[in-house]
PDB file of C-alpha atoms and ligand atoms in Angstrom:
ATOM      1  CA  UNK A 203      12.050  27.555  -7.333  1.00  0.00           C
ATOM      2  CA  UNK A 204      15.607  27.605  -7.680  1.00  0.00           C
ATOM      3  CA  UNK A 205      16.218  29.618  -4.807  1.00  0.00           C
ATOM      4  CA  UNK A 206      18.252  27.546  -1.514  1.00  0.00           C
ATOM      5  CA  UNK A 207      15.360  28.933   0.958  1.00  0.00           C
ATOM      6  CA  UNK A 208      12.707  27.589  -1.680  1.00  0.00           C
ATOM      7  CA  UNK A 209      14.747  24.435  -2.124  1.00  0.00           C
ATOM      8  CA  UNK A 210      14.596  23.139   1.517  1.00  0.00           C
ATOM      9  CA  UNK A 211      10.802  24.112   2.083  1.00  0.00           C
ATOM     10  CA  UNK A 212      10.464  21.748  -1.022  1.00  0.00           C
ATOM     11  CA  UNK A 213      11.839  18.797   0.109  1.00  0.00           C
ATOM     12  CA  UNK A 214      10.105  18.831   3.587  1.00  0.00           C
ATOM     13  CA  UNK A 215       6.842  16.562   3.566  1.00  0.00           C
ATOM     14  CA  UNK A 216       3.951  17.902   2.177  1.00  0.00           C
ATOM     15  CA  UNK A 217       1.289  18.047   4.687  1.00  0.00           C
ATOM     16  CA  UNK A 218      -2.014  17.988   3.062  1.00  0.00           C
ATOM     17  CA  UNK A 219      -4.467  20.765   3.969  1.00  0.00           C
ATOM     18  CA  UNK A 220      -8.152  19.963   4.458  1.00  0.00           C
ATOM     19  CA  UNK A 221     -10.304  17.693   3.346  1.00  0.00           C
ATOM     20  CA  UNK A 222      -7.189  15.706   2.763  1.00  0.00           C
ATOM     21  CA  UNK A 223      -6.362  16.122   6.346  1.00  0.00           C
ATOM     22  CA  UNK A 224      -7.285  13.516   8.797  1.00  0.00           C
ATOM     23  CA  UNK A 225      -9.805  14.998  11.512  1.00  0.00           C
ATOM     24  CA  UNK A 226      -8.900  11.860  14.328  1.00  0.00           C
ATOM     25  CA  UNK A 227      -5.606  10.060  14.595  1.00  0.00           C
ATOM     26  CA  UNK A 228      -5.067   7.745  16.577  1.00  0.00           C
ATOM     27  CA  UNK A 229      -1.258   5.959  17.558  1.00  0.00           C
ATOM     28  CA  UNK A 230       0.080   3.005  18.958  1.00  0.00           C
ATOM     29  CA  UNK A 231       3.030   4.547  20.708  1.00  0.00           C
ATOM     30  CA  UNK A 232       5.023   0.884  20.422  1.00  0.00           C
ATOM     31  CA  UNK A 233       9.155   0.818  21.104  1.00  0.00           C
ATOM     32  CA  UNK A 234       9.718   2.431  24.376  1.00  0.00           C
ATOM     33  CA  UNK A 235      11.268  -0.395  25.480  1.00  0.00           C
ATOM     34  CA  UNK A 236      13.846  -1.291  22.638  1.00  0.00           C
ATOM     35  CA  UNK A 237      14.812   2.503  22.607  1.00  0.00           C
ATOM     36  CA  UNK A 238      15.827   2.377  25.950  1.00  0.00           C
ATOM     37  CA  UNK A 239      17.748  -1.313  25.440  1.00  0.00           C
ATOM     38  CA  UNK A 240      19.243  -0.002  22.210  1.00  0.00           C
ATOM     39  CA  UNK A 241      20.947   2.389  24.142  1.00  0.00           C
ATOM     40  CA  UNK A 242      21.741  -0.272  27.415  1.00  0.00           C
ATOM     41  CA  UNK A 243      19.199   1.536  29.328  1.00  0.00           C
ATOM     42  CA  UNK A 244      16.316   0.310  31.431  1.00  0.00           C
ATOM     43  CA  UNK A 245      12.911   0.037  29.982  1.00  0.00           C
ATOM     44  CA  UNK A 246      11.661   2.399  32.285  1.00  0.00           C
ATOM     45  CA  UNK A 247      13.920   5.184  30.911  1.00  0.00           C
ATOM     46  CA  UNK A 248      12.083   4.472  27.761  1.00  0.00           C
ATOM     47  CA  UNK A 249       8.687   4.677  28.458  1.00  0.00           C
ATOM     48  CA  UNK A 250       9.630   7.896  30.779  1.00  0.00           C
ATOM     49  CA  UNK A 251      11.348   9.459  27.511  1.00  0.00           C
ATOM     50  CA  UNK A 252       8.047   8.333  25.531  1.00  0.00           C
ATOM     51  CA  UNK A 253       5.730  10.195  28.015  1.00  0.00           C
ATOM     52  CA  UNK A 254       7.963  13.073  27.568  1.00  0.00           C
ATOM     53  CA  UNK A 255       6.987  13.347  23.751  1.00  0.00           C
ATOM     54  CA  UNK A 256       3.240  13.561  24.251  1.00  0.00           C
ATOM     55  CA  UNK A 257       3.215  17.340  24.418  1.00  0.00           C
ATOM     56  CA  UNK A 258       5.530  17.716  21.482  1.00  0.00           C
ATOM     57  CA  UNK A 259       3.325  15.463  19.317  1.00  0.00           C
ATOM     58  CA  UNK A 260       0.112  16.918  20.304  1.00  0.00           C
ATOM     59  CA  UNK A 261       1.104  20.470  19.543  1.00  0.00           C
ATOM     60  CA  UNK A 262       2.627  19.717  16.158  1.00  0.00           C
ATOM     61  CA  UNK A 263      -1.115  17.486  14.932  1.00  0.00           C
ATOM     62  CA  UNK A 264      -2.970  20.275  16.431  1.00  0.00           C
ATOM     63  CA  UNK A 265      -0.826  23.464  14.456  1.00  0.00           C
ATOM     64  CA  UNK A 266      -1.661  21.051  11.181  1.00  0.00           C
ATOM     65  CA  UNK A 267      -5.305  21.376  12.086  1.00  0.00           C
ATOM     66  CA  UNK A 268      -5.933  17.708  13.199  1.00  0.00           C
ATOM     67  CA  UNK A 269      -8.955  17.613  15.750  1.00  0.00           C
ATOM     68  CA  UNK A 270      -8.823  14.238  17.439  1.00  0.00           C
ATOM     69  CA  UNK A 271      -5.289  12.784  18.817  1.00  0.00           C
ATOM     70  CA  UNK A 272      -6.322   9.749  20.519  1.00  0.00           C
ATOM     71  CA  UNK A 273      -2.796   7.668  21.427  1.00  0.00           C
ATOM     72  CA  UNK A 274      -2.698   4.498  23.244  1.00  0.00           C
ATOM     73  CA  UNK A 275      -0.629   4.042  26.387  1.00  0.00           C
ATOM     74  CA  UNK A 276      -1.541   1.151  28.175  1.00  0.00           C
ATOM     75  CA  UNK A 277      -3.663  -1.720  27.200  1.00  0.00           C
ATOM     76  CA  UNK A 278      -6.039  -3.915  29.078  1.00  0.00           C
ATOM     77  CA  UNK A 279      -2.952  -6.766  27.813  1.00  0.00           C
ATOM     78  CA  UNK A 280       0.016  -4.740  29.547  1.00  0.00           C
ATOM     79  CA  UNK A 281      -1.238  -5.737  32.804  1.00  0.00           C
ATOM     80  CA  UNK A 282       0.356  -9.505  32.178  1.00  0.00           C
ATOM     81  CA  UNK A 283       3.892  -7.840  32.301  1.00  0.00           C
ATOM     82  CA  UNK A 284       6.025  -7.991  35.033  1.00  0.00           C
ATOM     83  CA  UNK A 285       4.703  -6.858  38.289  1.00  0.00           C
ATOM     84  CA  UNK A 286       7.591  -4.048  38.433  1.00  0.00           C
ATOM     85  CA  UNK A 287       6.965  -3.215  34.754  1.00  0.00           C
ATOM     86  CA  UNK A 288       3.139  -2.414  35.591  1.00  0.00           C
ATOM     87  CA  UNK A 289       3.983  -0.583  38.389  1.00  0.00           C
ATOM     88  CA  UNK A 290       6.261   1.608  36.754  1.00  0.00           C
ATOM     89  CA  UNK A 291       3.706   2.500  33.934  1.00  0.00           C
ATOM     90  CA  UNK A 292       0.943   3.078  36.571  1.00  0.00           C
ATOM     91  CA  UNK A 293       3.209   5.671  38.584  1.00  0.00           C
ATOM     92  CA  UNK A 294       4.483   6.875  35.515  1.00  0.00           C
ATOM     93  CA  UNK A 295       1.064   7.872  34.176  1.00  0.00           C
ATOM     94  CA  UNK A 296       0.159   9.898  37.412  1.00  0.00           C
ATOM     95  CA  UNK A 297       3.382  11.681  37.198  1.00  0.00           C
ATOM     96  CA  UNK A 298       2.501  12.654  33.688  1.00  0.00           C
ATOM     97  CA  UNK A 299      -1.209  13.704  34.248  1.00  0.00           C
ATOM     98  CA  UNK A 300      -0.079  16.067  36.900  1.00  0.00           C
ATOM     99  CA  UNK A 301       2.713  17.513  35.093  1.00  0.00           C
ATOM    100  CA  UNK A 302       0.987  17.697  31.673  1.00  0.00           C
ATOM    101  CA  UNK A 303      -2.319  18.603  32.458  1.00  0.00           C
ATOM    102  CA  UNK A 304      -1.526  22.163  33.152  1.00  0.00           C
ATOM    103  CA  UNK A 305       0.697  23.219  29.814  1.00  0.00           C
ATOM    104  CA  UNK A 306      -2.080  21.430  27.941  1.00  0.00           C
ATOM    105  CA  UNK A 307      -4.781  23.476  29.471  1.00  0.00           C
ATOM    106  CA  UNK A 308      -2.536  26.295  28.896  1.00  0.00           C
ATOM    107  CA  UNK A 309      -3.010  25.314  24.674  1.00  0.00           C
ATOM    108  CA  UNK A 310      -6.756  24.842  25.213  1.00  0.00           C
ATOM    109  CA  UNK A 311      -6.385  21.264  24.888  1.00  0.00           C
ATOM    110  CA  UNK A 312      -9.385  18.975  25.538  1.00  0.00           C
ATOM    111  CA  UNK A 313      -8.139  15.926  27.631  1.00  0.00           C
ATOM    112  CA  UNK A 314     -10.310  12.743  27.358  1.00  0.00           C
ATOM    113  CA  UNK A 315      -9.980   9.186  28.644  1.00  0.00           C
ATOM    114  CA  UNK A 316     -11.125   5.675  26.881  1.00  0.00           C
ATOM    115  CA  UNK A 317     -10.906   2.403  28.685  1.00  0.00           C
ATOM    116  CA  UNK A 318     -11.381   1.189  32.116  1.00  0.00           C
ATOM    117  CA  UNK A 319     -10.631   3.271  35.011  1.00  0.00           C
ATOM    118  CA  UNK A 320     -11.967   1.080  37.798  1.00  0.00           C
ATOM    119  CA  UNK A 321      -8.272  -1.178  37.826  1.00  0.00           C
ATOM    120  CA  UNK A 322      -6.422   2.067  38.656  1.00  0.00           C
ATOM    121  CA  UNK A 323      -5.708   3.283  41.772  1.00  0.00           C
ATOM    122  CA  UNK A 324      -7.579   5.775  43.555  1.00  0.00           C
ATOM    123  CA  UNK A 325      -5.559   8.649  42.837  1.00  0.00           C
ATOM    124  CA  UNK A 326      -4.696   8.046  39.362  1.00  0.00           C
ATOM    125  CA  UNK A 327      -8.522   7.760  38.673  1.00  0.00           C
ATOM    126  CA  UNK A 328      -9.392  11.189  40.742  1.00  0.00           C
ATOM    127  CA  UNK A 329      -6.144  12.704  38.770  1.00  0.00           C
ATOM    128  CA  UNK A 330      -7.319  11.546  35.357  1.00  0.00           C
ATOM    129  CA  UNK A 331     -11.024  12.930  36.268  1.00  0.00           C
ATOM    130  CA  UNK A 332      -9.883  16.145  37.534  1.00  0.00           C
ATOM    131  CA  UNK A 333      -7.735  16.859  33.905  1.00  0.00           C
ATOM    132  CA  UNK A 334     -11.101  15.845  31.727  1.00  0.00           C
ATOM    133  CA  UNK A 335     -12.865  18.477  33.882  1.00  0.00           C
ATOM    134  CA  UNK A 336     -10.627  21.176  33.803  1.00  0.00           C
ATOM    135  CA  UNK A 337     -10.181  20.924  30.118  1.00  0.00           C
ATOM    136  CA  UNK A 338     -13.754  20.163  28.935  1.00  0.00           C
ATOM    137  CA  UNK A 339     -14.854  23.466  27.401  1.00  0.00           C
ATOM    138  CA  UNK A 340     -11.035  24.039  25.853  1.00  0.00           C
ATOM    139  CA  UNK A 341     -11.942  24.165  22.375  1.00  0.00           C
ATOM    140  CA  UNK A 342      -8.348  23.118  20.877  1.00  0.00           C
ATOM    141  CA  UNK A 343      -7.219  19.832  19.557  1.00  0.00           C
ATOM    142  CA  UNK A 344      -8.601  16.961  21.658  1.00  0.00           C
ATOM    143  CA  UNK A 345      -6.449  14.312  23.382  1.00  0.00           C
ATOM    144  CA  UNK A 346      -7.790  10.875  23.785  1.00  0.00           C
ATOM    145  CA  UNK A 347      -5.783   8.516  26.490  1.00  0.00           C
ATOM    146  CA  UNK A 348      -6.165   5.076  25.707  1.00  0.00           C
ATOM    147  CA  UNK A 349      -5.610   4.036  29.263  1.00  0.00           C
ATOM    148  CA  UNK A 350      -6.284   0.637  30.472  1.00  0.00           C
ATOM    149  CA  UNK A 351      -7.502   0.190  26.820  1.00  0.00           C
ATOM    150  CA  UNK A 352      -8.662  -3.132  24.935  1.00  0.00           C
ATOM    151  CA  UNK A 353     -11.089  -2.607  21.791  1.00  0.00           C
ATOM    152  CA  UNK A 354     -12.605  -6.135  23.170  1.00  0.00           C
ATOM    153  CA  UNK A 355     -13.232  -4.948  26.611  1.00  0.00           C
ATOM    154  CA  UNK A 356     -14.974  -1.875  25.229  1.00  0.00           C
ATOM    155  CA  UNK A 357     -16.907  -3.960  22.854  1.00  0.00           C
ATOM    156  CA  UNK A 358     -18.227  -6.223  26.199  1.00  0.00           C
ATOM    157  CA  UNK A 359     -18.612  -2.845  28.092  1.00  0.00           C
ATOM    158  CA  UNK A 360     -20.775  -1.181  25.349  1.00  0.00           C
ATOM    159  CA  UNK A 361     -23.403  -4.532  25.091  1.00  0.00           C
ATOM    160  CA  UNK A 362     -23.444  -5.289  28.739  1.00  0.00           C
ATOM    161  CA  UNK A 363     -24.480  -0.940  29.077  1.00  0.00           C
ATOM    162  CA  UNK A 364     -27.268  -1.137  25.793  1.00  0.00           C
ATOM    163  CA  UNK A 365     -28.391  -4.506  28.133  1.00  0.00           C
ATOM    164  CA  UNK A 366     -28.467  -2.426  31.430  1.00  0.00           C
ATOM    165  CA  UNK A 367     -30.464   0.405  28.825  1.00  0.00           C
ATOM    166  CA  UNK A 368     -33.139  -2.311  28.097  1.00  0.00           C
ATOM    167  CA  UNK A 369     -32.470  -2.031  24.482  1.00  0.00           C
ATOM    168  CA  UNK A 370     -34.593  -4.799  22.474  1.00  0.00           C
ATOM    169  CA  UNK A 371     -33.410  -6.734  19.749  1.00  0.00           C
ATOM    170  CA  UNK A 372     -34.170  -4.625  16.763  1.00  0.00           C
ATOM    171  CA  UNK A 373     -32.350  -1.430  18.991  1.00  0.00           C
ATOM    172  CA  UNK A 374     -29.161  -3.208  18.421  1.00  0.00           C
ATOM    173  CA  UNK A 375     -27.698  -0.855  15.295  1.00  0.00           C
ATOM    174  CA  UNK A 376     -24.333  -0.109  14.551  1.00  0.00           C
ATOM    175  CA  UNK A 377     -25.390   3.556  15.827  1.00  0.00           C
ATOM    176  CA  UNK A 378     -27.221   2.141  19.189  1.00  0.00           C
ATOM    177  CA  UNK A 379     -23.519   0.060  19.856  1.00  0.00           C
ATOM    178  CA  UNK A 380     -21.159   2.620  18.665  1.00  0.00           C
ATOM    179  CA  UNK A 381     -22.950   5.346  21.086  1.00  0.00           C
ATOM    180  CA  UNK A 382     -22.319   2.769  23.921  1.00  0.00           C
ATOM    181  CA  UNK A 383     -18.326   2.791  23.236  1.00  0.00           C
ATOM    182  CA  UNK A 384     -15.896   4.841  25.755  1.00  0.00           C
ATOM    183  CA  UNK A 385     -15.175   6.472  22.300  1.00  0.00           C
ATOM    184  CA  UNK A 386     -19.170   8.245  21.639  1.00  0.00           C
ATOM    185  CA  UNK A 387     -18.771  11.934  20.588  1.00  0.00           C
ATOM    186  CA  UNK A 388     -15.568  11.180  19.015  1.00  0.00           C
ATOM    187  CA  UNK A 389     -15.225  10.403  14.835  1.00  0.00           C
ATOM    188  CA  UNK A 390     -14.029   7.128  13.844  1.00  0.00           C
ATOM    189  CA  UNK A 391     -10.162   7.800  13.472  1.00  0.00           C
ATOM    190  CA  UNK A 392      -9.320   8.464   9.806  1.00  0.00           C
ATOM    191  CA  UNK A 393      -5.052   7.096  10.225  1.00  0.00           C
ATOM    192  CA  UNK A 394      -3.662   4.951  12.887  1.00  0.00           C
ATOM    193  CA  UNK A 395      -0.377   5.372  13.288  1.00  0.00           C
ATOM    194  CA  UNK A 396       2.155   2.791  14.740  1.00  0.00           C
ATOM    195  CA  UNK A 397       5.425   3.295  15.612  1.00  0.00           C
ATOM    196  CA  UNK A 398       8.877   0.590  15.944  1.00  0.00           C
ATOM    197  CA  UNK A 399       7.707  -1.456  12.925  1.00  0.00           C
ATOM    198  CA  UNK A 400       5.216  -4.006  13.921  1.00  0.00           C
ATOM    199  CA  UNK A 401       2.202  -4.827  11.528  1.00  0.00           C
ATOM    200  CA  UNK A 402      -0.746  -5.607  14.192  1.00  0.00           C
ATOM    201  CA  UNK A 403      -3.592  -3.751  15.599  1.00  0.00           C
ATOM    202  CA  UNK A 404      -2.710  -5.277  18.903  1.00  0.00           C
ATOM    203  CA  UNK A 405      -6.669  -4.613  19.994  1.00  0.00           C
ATOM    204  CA  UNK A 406      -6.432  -1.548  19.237  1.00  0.00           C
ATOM    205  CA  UNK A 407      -9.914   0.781  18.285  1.00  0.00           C
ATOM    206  CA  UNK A 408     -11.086  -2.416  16.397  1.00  0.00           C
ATOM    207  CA  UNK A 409     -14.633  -1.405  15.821  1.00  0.00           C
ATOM    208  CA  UNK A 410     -13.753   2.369  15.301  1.00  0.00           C
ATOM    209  CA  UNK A 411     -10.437   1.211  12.497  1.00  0.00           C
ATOM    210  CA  UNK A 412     -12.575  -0.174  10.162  1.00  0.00           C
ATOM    211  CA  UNK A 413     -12.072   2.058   7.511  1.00  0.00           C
ATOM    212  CA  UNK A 414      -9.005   3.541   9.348  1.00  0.00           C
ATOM    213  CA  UNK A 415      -6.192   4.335   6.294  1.00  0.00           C
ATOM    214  CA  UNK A 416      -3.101   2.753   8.737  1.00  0.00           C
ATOM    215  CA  UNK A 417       0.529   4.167   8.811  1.00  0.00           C
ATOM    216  CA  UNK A 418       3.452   1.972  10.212  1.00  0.00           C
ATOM    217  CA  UNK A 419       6.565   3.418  10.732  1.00  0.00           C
ATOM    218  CA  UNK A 420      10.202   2.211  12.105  1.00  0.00           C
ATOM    219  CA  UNK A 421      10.613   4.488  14.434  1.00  0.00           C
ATOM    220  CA  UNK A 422      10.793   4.127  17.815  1.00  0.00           C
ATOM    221  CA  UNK A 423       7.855   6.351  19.941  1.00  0.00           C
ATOM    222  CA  UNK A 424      10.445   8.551  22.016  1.00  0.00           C
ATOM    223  CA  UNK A 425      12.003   9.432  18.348  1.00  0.00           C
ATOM    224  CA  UNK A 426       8.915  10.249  16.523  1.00  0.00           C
ATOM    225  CA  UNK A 427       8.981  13.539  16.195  1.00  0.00           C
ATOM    226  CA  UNK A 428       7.324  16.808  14.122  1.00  0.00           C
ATOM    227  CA  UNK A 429       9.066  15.438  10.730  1.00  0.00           C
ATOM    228  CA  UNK A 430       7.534  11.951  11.324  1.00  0.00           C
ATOM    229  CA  UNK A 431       3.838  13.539  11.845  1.00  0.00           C
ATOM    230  CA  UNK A 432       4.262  15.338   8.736  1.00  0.00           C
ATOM    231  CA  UNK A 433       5.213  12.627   6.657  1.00  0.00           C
ATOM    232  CA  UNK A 434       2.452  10.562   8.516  1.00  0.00           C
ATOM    233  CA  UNK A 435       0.865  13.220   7.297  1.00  0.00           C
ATOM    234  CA  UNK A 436       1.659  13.300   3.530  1.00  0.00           C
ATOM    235  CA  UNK A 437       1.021   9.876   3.696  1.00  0.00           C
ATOM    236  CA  UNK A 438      -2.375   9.387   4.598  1.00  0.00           C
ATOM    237  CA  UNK A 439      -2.852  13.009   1.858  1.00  0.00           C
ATOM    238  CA  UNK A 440      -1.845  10.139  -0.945  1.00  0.00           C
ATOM    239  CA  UNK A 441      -4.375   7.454   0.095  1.00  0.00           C
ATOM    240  CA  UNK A 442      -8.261   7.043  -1.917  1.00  0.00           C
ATOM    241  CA  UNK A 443     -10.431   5.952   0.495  1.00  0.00           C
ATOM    242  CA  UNK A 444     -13.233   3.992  -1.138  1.00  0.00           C
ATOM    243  CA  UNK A 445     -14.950   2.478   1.752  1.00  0.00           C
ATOM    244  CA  UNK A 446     -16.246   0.223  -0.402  1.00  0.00           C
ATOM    245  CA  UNK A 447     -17.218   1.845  -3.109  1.00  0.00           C
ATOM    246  CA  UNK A 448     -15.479   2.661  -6.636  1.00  0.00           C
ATOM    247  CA  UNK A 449     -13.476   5.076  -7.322  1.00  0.00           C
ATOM    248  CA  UNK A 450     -15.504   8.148  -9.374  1.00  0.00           C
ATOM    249  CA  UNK A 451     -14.082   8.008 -12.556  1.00  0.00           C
ATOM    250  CA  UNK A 452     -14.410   4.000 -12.028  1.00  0.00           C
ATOM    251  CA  UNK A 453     -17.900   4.404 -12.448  1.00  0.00           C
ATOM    252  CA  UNK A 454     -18.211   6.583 -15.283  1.00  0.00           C
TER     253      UNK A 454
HETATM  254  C1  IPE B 739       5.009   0.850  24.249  1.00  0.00           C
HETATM  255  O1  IPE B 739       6.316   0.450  24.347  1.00  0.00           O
HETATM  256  C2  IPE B 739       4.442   1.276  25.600  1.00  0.00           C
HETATM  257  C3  IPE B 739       3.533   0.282  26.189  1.00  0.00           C
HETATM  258  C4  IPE B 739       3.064  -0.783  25.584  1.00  0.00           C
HETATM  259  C5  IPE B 739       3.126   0.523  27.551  1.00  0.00           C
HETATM  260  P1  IPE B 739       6.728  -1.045  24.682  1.00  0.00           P
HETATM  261  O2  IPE B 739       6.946  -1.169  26.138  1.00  0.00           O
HETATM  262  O3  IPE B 739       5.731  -2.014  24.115  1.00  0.00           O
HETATM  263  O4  IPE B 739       8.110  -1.152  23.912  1.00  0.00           O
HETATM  264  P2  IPE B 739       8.678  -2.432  23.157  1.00  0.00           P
HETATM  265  O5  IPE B 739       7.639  -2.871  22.181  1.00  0.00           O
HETATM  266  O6  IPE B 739       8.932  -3.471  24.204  1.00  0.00           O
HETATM  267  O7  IPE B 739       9.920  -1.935  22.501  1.00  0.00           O
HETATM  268  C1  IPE B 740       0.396  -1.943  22.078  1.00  0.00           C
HETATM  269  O1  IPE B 740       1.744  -2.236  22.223  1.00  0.00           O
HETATM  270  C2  IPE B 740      -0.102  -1.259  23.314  1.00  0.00           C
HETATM  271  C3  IPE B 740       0.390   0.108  23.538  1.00  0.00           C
HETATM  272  C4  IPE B 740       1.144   0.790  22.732  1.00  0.00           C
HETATM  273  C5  IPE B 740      -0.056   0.712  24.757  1.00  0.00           C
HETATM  274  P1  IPE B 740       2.238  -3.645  22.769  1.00  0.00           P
HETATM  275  O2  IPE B 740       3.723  -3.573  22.796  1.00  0.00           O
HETATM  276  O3  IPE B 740       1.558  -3.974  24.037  1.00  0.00           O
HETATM  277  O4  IPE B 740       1.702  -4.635  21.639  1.00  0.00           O
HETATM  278  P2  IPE B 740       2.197  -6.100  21.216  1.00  0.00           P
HETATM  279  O5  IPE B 740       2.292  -6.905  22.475  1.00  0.00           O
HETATM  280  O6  IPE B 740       3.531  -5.937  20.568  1.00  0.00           O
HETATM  281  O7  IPE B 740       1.161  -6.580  20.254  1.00  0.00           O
HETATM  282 MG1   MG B 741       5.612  -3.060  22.394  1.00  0.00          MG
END
């Protein structure tokens, strides 16, 4: 205990191990933008240094044995920015999908997209189609790209599809909807994560959150790095999720 080597292993977060772990969490990578303007840079230089910590963050959940990463990158709101803003992000995310698709693989990472692909352009749709395939049998942590993302979109997407399935009134369960959403296969995510402060879900997974445990943070995206995931980490190991219910010794 007393030991220096001992010492500094002890005040590092403690990541909880399973089942305190979260199997699926999901982040709203939020403050590109003021990291770059912090440092009188241009926005762009932001969101380029927050695609540039993907890889690092989705390494360091999967080594702590989370399953599910699902982060969100661009949401079906983002199109109202500027027109050069937009533009940016769109060339931006085919840059990253073909230089990040390949050291993923490389991890046996499974790469998955929610939200709507049809608004993208050609080849950012055949490049995002072409990394799913490649990596669907990799049995490693799974990344989920909120791309063109909106939890209100998906909610219209998954009725109009149980409509187009001739589902009848008394089909319509929570199970019958939630297998219609981009996210079916996946479990519900267990900690959202946002980063650079703000308090909102900003549309954000809303049917799949409801039980979420959520983490907020001040850090920017492009500085969240492994010491932030573990105490993200710890974090969520201190919560009691009740869903509900009472706690056991509550009840006694
Ligand atoms: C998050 O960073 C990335 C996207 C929403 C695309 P922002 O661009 O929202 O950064 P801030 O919130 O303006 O700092
Ligand atoms: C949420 O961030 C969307 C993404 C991180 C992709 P925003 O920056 O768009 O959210 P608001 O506008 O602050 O709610
Ligand atoms: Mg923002």
């Amino acid at each position: 205990m007393s030991s220096p080597a001992h010492h500094s292993v002890e005040q590092s977060p403690r990541v909880p191990e399973e089942p305190e772990l979260p199997k699926h969490v999901a982040i709203i990578m939020d403050g590109n933008g003021r990291w770059a303007s912090e440092r009188g840079m241009h926005r762009s230089e932001g969101h380029r240094a927050g695609v540039n910590n993907v890889r690092r963050i989705t390494t360091s959940f999967a080594d702590h044995g989370v399953k599910y990463l699902t982060l969100f990158a661009f949401s079906t709101e983002n199109w109202e920015r500027p027109d050069d803003e937009v533009g940016f992000l769109i060339s931006l995310m085919g840059e990253a999908v073909r230089q990040e698709t390949q050291p993923l693989h490389a991890q046996g990472v499974r790469i998955r997209h929610i939200g709507r692909l049809d608004r993208l352009p050609d080849g950012l749709q055949d490049a995002i189609r072409e990394s799913m395939e490649l990596t669907k049998d990799n049995k490693g942590i799974t990344l989920n790209l909120a791309y063109d993302y909106g939890g209100r979109a998906e909610i219209i997407d998954a009725v109009r599809a149980m409509v187009a399935d001739g589902l009848r009134p008394d089909d319509i369960t929570e199970d019958a909807l939630q297998r219609h959403l981009y996210t079916d296969g996946l479990p519900d995510p267990d900690l959202i994560i946002r980063t650079a402060g703000e308090m909102r879900i900003s549309n954000f997974l809303i049917w799949q959150s409801a039980y979420a445990e959520y983490y907020a943070t001040d850090v920017h995206w492009p500085d969240f790095d492994e010491r932030q995931v573990a105490k993200a980490l710890e974090a969520y190991g201190g919560r009691q999720r009740r869903y509900g219910r009472l706690d056991p010794d509550e009840t006694s």
